Each structure stands twice: as C-alpha cells, then as structure tokens.
Coordinates of C-alpha atoms in Angstrom, one line a residue:
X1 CA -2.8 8.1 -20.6
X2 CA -3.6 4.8 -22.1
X3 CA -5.6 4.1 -25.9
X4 CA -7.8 1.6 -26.9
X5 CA -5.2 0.5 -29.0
X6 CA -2.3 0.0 -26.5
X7 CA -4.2 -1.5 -24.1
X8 CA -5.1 -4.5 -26.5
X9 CA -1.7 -4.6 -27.6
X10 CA -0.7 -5.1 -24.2
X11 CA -3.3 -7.5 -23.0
X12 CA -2.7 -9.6 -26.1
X13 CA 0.9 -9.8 -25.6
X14 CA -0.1 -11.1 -21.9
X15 CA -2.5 -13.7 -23.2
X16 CA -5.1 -11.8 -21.1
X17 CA -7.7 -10.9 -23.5
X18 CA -10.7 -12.2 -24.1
X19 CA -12.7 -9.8 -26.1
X20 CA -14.4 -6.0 -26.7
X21 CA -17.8 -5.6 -26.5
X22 CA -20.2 -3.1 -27.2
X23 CA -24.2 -2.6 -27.4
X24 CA -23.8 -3.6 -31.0
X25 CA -21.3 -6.2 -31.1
X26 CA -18.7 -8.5 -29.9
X27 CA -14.7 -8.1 -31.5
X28 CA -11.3 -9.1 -31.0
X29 CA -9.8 -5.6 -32.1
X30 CA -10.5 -2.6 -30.1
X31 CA -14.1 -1.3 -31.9
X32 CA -12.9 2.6 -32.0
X33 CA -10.2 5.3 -31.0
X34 CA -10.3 6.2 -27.3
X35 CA -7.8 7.5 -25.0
X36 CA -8.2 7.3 -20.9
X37 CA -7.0 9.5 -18.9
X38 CA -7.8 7.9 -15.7
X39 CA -7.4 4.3 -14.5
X40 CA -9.3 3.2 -11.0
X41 CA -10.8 0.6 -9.4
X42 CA -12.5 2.4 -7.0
X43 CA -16.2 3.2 -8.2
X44 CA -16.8 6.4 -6.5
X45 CA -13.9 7.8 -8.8
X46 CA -14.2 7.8 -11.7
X47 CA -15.7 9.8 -14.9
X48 CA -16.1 9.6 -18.9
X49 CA -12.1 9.6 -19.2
X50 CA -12.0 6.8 -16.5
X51 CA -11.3 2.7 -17.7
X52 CA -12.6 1.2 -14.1
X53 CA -11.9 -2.3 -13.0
X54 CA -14.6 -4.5 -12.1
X55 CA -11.8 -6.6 -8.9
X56 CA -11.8 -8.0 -5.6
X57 CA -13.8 -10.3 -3.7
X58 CA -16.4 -7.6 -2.7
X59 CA -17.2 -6.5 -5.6
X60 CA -21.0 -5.7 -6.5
X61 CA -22.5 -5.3 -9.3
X62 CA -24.5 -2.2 -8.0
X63 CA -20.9 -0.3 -8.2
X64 CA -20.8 -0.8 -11.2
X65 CA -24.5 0.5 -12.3
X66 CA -23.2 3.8 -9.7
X67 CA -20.1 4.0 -11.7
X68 CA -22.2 4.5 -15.0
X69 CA -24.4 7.0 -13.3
X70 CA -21.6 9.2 -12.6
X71 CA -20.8 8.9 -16.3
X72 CA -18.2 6.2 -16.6
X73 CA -18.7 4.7 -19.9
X74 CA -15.7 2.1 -19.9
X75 CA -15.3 -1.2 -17.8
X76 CA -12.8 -4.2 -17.3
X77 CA -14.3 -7.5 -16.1
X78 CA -13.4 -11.2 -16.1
X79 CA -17.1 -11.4 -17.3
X80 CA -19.5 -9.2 -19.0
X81 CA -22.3 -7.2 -17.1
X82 CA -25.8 -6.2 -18.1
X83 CA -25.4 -2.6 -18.1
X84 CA -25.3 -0.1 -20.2
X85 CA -22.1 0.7 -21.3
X86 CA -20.2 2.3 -24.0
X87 CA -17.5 -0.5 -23.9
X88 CA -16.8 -3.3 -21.9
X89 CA -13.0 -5.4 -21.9
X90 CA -13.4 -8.8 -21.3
X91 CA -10.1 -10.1 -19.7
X92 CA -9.0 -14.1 -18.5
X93 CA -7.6 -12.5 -15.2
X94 CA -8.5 -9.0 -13.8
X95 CA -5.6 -8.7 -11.1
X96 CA -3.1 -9.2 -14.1
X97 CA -4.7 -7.3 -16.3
X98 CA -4.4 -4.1 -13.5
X99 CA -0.7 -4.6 -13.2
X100 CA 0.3 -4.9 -16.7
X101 CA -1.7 -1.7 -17.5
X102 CA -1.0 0.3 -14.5
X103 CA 2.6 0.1 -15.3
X104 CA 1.9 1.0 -19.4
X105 CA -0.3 3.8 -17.4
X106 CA 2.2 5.2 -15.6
X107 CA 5.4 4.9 -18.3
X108 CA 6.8 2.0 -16.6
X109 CA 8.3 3.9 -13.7
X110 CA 10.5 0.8 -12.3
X111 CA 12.7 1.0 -15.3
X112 CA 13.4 4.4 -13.3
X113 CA 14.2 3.1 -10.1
X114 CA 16.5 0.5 -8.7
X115 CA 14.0 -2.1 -6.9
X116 CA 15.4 -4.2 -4.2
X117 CA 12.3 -6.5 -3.3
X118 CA 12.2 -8.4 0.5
X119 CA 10.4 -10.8 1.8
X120 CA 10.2 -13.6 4.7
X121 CA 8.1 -14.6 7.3
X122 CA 10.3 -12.4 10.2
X123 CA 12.5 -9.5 9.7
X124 CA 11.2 -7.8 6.5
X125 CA 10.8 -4.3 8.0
X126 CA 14.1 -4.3 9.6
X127 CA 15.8 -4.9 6.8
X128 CA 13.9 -2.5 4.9
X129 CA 15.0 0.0 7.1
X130 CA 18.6 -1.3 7.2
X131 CA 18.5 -0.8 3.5
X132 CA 17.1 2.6 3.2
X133 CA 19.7 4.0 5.3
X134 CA 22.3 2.7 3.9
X135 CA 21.1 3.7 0.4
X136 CA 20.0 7.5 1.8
X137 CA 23.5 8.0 2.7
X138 CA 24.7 6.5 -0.6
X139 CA 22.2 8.4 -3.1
X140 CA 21.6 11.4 -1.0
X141 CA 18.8 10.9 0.4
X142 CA 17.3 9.1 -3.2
X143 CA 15.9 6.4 -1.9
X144 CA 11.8 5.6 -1.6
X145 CA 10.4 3.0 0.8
X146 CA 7.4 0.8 1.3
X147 CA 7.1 -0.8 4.2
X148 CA 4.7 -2.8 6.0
X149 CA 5.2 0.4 8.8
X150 CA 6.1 3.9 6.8
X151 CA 6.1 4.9 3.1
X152 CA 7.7 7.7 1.9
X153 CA 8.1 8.8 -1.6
X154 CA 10.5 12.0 -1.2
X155 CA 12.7 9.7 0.7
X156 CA 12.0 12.0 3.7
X157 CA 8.6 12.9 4.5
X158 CA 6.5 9.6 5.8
X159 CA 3.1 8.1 5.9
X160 CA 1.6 5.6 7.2
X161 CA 1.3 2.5 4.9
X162 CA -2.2 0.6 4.3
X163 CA -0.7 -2.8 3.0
X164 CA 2.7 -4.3 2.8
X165 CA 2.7 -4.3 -0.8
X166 CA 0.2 -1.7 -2.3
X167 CA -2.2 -2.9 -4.6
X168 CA -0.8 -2.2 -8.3
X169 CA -2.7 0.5 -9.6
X170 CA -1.4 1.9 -6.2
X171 CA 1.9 0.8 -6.4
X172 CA 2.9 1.7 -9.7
X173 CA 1.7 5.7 -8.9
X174 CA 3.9 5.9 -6.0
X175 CA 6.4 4.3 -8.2
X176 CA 5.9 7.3 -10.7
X177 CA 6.0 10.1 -7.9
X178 CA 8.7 8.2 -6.0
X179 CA 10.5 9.1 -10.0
X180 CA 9.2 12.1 -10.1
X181 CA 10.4 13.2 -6.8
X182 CA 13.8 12.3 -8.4
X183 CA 14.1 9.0 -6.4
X184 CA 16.5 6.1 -8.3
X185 CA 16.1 3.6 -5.5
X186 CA 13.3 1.7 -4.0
X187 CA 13.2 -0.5 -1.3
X188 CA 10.3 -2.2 -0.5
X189 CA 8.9 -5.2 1.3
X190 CA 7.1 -8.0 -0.6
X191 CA 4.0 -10.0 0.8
X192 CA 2.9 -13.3 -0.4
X193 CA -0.1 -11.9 -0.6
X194 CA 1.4 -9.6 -3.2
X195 CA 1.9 -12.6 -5.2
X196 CA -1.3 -14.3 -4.3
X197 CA -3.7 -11.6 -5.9
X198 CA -1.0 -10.7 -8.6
X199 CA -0.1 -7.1 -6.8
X200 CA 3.4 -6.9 -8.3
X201 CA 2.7 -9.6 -11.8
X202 CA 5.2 -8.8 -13.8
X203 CA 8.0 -7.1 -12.3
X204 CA 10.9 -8.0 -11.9
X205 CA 13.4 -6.8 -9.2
X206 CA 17.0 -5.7 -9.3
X207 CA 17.6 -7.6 -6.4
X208 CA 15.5 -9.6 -4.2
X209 CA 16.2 -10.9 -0.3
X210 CA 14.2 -14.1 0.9
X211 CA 15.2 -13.9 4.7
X212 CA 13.3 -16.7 6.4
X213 CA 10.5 -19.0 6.0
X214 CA 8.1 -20.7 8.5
X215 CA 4.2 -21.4 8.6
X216 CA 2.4 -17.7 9.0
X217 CA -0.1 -16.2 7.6
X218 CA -2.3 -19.5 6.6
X219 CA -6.1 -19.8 6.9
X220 CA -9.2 -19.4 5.1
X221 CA -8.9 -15.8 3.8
X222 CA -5.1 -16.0 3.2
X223 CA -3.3 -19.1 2.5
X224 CA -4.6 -22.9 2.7
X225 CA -1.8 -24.6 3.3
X226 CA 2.1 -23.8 4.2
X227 CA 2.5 -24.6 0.5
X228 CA 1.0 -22.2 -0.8
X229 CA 2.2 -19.7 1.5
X230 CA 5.5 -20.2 0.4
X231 CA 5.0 -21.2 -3.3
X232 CA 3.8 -17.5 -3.1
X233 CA 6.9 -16.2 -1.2
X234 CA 9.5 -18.0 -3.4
X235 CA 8.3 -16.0 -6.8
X236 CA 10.5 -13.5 -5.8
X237 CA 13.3 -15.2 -6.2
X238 CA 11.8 -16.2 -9.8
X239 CA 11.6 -12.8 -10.1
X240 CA 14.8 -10.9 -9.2
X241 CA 17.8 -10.2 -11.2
X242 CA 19.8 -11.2 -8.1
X243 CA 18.8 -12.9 -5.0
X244 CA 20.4 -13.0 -1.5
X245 CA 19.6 -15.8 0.3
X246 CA 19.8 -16.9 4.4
X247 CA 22.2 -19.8 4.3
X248 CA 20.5 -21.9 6.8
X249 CA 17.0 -21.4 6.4
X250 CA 14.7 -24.4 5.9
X251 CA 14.0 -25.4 1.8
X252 CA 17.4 -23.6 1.2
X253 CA 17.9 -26.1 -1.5
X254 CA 14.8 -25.6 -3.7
X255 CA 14.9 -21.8 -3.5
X256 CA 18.9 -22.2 -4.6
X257 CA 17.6 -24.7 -7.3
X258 CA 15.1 -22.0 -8.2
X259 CA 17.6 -19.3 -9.1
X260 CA 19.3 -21.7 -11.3
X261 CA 16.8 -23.1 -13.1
X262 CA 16.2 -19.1 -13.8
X263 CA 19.8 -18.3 -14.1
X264 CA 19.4 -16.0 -11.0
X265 CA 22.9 -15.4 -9.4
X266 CA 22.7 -16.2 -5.9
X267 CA 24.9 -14.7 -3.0
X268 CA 24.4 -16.2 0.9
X269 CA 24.9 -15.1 3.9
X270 CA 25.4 -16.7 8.1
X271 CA 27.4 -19.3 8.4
X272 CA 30.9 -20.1 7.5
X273 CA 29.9 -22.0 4.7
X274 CA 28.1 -19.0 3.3
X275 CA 29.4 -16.6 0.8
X276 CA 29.6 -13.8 3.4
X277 CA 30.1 -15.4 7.4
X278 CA 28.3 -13.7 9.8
X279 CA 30.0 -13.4 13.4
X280 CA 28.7 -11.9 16.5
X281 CA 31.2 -10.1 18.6
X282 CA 31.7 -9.8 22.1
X283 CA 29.7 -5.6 22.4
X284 CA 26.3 -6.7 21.6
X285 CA 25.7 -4.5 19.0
X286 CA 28.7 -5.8 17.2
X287 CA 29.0 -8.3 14.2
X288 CA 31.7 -9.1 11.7
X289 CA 31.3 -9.7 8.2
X290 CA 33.8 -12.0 6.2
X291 CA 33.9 -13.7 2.9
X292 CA 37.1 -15.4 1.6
X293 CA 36.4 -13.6 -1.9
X294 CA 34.5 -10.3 -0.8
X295 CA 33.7 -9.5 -4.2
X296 CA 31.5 -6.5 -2.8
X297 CA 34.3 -5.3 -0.4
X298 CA 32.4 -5.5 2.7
X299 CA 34.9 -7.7 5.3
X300 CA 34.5 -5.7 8.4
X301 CA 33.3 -5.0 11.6
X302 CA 29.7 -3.2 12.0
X303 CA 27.5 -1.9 14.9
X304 CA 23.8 -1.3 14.8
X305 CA 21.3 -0.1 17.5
X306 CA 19.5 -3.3 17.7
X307 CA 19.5 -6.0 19.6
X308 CA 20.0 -9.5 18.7
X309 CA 21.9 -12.0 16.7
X310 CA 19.0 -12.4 14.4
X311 CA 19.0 -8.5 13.5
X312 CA 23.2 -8.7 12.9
X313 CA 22.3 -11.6 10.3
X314 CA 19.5 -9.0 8.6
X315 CA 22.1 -6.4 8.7
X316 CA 24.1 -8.7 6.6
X317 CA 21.9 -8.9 4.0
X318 CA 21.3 -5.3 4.2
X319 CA 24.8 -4.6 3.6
X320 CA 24.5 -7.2 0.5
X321 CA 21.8 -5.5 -0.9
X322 CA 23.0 -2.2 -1.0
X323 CA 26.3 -3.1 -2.4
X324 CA 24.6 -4.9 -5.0
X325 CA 22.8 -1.3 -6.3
X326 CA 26.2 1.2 -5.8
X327 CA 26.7 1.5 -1.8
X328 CA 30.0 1.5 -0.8
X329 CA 30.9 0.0 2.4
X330 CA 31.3 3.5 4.2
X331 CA 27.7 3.7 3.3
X332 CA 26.6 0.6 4.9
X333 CA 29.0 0.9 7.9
X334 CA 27.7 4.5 8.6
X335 CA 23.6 3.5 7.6
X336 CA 23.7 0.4 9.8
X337 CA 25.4 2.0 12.6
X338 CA 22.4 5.0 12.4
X339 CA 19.4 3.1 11.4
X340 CA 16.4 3.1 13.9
X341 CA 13.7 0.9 13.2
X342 CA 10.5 2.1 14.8
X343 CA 9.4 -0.3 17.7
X344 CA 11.8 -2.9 16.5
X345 CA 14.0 -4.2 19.8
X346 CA 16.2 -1.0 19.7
X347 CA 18.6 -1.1 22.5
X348 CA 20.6 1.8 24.2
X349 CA 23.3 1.3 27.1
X350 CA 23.4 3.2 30.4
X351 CA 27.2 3.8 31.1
X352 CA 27.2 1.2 33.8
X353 CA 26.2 -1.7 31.5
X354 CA 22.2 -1.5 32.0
X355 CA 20.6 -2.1 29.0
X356 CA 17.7 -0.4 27.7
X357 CA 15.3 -2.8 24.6
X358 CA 12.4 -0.5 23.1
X359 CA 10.0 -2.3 21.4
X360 CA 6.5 -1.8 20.2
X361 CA 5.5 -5.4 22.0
X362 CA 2.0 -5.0 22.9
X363 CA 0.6 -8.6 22.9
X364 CA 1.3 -12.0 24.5
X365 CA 3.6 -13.3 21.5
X366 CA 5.3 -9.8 21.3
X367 CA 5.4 -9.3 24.9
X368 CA 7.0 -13.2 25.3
X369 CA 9.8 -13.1 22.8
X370 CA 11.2 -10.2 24.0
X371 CA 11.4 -10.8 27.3
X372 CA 12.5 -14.5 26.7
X373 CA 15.4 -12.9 24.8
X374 CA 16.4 -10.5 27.6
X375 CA 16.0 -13.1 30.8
X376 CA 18.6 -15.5 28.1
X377 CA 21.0 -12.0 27.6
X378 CA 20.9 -11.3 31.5
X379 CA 20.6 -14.3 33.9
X380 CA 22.5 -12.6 36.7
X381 CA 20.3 -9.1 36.8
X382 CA 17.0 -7.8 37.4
X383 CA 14.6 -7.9 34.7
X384 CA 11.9 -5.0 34.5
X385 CA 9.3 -4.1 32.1
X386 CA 7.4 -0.7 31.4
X387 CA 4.4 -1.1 29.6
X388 CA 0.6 -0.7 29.5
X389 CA -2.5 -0.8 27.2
X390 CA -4.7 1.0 24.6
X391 CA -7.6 2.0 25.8
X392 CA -11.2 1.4 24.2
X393 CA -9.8 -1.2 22.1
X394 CA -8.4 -5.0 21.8
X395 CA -9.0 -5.2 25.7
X396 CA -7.9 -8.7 25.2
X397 CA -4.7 -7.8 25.1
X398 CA -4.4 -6.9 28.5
X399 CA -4.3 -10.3 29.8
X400 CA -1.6 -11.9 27.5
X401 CA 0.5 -8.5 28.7
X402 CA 0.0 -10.0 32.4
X403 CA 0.5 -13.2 31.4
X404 CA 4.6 -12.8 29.9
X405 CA 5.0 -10.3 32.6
X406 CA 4.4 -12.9 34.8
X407 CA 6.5 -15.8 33.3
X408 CA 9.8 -13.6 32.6
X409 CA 9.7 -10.3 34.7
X410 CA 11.3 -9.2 38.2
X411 CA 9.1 -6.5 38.1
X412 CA 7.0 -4.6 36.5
X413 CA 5.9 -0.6 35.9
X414 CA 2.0 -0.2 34.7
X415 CA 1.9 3.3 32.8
X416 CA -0.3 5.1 30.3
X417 CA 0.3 3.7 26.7
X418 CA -2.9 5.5 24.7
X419 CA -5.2 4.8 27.1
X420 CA -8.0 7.5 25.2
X421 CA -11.3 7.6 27.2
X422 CA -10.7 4.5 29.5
X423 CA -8.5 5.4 33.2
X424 CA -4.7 4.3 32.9
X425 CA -5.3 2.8 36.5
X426 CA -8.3 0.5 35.5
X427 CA -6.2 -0.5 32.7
X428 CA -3.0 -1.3 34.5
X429 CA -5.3 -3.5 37.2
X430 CA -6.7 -5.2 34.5
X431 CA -2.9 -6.2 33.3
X432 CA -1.7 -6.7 37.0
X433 CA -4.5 -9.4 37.4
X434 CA -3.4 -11.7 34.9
X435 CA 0.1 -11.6 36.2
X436 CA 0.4 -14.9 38.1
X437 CA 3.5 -14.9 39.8
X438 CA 3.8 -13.4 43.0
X439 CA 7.7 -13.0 43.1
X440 CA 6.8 -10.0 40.5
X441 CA 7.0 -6.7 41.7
X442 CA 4.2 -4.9 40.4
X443 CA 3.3 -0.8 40.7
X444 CA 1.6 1.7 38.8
X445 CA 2.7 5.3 37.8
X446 CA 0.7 7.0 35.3
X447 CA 3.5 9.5 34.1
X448 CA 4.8 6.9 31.7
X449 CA 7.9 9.3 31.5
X450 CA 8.1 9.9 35.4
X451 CA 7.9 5.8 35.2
X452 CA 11.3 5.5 32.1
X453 CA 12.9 8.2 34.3
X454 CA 13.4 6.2 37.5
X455 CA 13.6 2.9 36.0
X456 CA 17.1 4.3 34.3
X457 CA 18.3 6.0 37.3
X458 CA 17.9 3.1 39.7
X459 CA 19.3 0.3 37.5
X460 CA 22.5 -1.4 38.3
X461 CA 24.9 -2.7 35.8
X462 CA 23.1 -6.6 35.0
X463 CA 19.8 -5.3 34.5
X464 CA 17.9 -4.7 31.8
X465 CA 14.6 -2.6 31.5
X466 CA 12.2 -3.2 28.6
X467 CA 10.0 0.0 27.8
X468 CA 7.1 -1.6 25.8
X469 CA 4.4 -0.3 23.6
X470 CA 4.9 3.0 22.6
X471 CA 8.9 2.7 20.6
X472 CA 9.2 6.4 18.7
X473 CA 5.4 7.3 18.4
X474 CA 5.4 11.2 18.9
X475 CA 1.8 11.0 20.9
X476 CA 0.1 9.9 23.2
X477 CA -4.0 9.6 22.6
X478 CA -5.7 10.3 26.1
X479 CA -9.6 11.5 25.5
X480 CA -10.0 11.1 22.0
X481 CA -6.6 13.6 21.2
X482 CA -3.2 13.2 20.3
X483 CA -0.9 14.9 22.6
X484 CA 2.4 15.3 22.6
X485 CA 4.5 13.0 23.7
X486 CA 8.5 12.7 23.3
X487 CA 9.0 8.9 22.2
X488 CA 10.2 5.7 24.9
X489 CA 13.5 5.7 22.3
X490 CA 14.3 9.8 23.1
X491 CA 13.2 9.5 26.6
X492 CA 15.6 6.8 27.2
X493 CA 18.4 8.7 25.0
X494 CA 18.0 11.4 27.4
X495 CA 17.9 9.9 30.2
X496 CA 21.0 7.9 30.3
X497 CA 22.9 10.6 29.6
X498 CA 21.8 11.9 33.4

C-alpha cells in the first residue's frame, strides 16, 4: 500500500516532483488522503485503488482514456493529460519515479535479500549460474535468480524470464515474493539497458561483478554509441557496495578509478598481477585459484563442467562473489563442480578421451565460436557436429548453420531440432546446401537421439562431437506439440557410460 502522503514524501526527497493536479486546482502538497492499493503500468489492470503510470515509448493516450473507463481515477505522467481524472501526479522523470515507489510499494524487499548484481558484454548468465549454486549449497537452497535464461523465486521452481533485468515495478514484486518465499540471496544479471530506462535507479548492490566489456548492443533502439553502452554498464560499479573486477579487461583503469572516487572496495581476478591469479590446469575442466593474501580463503584447485579458459576465469569471480555474501570454499568447490548452465558449452568426457561440448549454438556467430574453439582444443582428431533447425521460423538461420559447418567441421549429422510443421529432411537439405566444403561429411538421421547415440559410440579418443541446439530443453516441438524429449546433456550422460 502506498498514501498520498508518502508518495510525495518520497518523490520530493528524489527531486522528482513536479506537482498535483486536480479538476479544481494545481498544488505542491498532496490535495487529500488516499491510500493505493495497487500500482501498474499496464492499463488493462487497473481499478479505483490503482495509481497507473503513464511510461514507455508506446504509450497512447487512448490507454489512458480506457484506464478511466474501467474506473482508475489516479495517474502518473511526465506531463498532464486532458482527461478526466480524480488526480493526476506530475513527475520530472516517470521511469524514476516507478522505481523509487515500487520499492516504498513493496517495503523495500532488497534490504531483505543479499543482491549480488552482474554484468558484461559475455558471460553474465554463466556466472549467474555459477553463483547460484554455490550460494544454494551455502543457504540451503535460499537463493533467487534472475537471469537473462530462468527466474526462480523459491530458488527451485523456474520460469522462463521476459527481460534480463525486469522492469521495476516487476522487479521489486519478485523481490518481495523471492522474501517472502524466505529467500536472503539474490543473484541476478544486470543489463545496460537496466540502467538506460532507470529499471534498477536506486539500488544499490551488495556486490557487483563487471566481467567484460566490448561494443554490443548499439544501434538506434538501444545504444548510439559504444559510450553510452558502457557509461550504462559501468553504474554498477557506482552502485555496489563491493565490486569484483576482470583484471585485464579493456578501460580497467576508469572502472578501478570509479570505485574509488566512490570508495567502492575493489577485489580482481586473472592474471598474476590480480588479487586472486587464475590458472588453467592440465584436465580441461581444471583451474587453480591463488592469491598471496587470500583474504576469502579460496587458494585451491576447482573443476567445473564447462569448457573453456574463459568460463574458469567466470568461475573465479563466482567463487569471489559468493565468499563475499557467507560461502565457504566447500560451497564454492562443491557449486562449481555441479553447476550446469543450460546450453552454455557444457562438456562431458567419454572414457577414452572423446569429448562431448553441448551448446545451444543455433546461428552463424554461435555455431562459429564454438566450433573454432573445439578445431583449436583438437587439431589431431575428427571434428563432428549434430545439429539442425527450427522449423517455421528464422529460416535464415539455416544457412549461417551450413556455413560454420562448413569452415570448421569433419563432418556433420543433420537431425530434428524443433522442426514443428516443416519435415526435418527439407530442413537438414536446406542446411547441407550452404555447406561449402566438400571434404565434410554430411548425413541425415532424423532420430536426433539415434544420431547422439552413434556419434558417442564410434568416436575415438582425439575427437570431439558438438551436439548443437537443443542443450537441456525437456521437448521437442514437432506439429505444433511439445513432446517429450530427454535433453542432448542427459543423452550424452547416458550414453558414455555404454
């Protein structure tokens, strides 16, 4: 519930408000006693207990005028509207003005929670999920999660999420439940768009993880320029009680010389000139962590079950982040070593060396990097891929699949991978003709699992299979349904076990 009152206590303490106005007149002072018991900025729902807000780029008067009709009598604007309404709250910023009273709304629910904030142009998820293992196994299970992938709230059921960073009405309920579901952590991944249309104004963060920075993410409807984009990244770092930061990465210097202008302590991890050295070693799913301090005890050895130096290094700050917020390194050695991170390069090992990458790559720039990563990892053996194509959908995709099939593979499976209405077999051609390389061995099976199933059994010892597209989905659409369908990650589990 929010009054009258409070709400122009808050917005005046924000330097937000403008004024109140009314059929009658115009005031600085809220004109009468009202309580709300709903906040919304969606039109279709509200009612006479409802303060709506008048945001975003589409918005229209005409919802408005509905809004009234269904017997709102309360709005928030950056401008007044001619309508007829009880009350209208005239505010210098309207995406502020949401965040500051959707936290008062919901009793300030991150003063409940532990917030660890990440962001970067690569790797955000990953660590994400890094973190939230290593936290479940240190609170129990406690631990909430907002990712640009999954949400959950419990800590154990999930949903898909709409946005990386919710928008703050949004975030700040899922906040509440996350509290309510007696949650006291949350880890979730931070957008620069969050910043850009004020999503998470005014919170700060009990620890916050810059990972990387390069151009992403500009154009017309996003960013202009690579300045902005990162102007918008770096205010988490203004905004964090703590910040870990990537030694190495480019502007290092200014986002260091950030924290200190704030007072923000700073702790780094990769090289050996950072505060915790990150080393790969010699199993690939190996990497040491040592600091000449370790003032969060976390010198040791680690394993994970993904691929990569990259994901060793987001481990790293994983590890850092929970031991920041009460993980032990038990936690993070046992969370690191069990985290799966849906479609995210997770590799499994046949007893004779083969490896197996599963990865939800289903375009050219996907499809490309991880291959290029695997031909680097296994010059001397055969490199095969498994993959196919949605159907009824982004048929474009089909011929930037061919296309990094062609330029990195051995050979190549075509198999199902949702194809709906369209036939796996007109799909797969389609892929097969934009692969322009005819030392690629190319066949079709449309038992995708038939397909994972031979590719284990028949490889030797320097190969290495990719199974792309599908990572741990439980389904596979085929005529407008969703059957059943055991995951490439399980499949592959089970099958090198044969």
């Amino acid at each position: 519930m929010l009054t009258l009152t409070q709400i122009q206590q808050i917005l005046e303490k924000e330097n937000l408000l403008r004024e109140f106005i009314t059929p009658t007149r115009w005031t600085l002072s809220a004109p009468f006693d009202k309580s709300y018991q709903k906040i919304s900025y969606d039109s279709r729902e509200v009612d006479s207990d409802t303060l709506f807000f008048c945001k975003g780029n589409n918005f229209q008067q005409r919802f408005l005028e509905q809004a009234l009709a269904d017997g709102l009598t309360s709005y928030i604007a950056e401008q007044p509207y001619e309508v007829p309404a009880e009350l209208a709250i005239i505010v210098t910023d309207i995406r502020q003005a949401l965040a500051v009273l959707s936290m008062a709304f919901y009793d300030y629910p991150q003063e409940k929670l532990k917030l660890i904030g990440i962001t970067g142009t690569k790797g955000k998820t990953t660590v994400a999920y890094f973190t939230k293992q290593i936290l479940d196994i240190a609170t129990n299970k406690k631990t909430a999660l907002l990712s640009t992938l999954n949400t959950t709230l419990d800590g154990v059921t999930f949903f898909k999420s709409k946005l990386t960073t919710p928008e703050s009405l949004d975030l700040y309920r899922m906040m509440a439940e996350a509290a309510a579901n007696g949650m006291t952590h949350l880890v979730m991944e931070v957008s620069s768009q969050a910043y850009k249309v004020a999503r998470v104004y005014g919170l700060t963060f009990d620890v916050g993880l810059f990972l990387n920075i390069s151009p992403d993410h500009i154009g017309p409807i996003e960013h202009p320029t690579f300045e902005d984009y990162f102007y918008c990244k770096r205010q988490l770092v203004a905004n964090s009680r703590q910040v870990i930061l990537q030694h190495e990465i480019d502007h290092f210097e200014l986002l260091q010389e950030l924290a200190e202008i704030k007072n923000i302590p700073v702790i780094t991890y990769g090289n050996e000139a950072a505060d915790y050295y990150v080393k790969p070693l010699e199993h690939p799913l190996a990497f040491s962590l040592s600091s000449s301090t370790d003032q969060y005890h976390l010198n040791g050895s680690y394993q994970l079950l993904l691929a990569g130096d990259f994901n060793k290094e987001n481990a790293a700050a994983a590890l850092i982040a929970g031991a920041l917020v009460g993980a032990d390194q038990n936690a993070g050695r046992q969370g690191l070593a069990e985290a799966l991170v849906p479609g995210r390069m997770n590799l499994l090992l046949k007893p004779n060396g083969a490896h197996i990458y599963v990865d939800y790559a289903h375009n050219y720039l996907s499809m490309k990097s991880l291959l290029a990563f695997a031909k680097e990892q296994h010059p001397d053996g055969q490199l095969l891929v498994i993959t196919g194509s949605t159907g009824n959908k982004a048929e474009s995709r089909r011929e930037g699949l061919g296309q990094a099939i062609g330029e990195y593979a051995d050979s190549a499976v075509l198999t199902s991978d949702d194809p709906n209405f369209e036939d796996p077999k007109k799909i797969a051609n389609e892929i097969e003709q934009s692969i322009q390389n005819a030392h690629v061995h190319v066949q079709f099976e449309a038992d995708r699992k038939k397909a994972i199933k031979e590719a284990i059994q028949n490889a030797g010892p320097n190969d290495a299979i990719i199974l792309a597209g599908k990572g741990t989905d439980k389904y596979m659409t085929v005529n407008g349904k969703d059957l059943p369908y055991e995951g490439d990650y399980h499949l592959a589990e089970e099958f090198i076990k044969d």
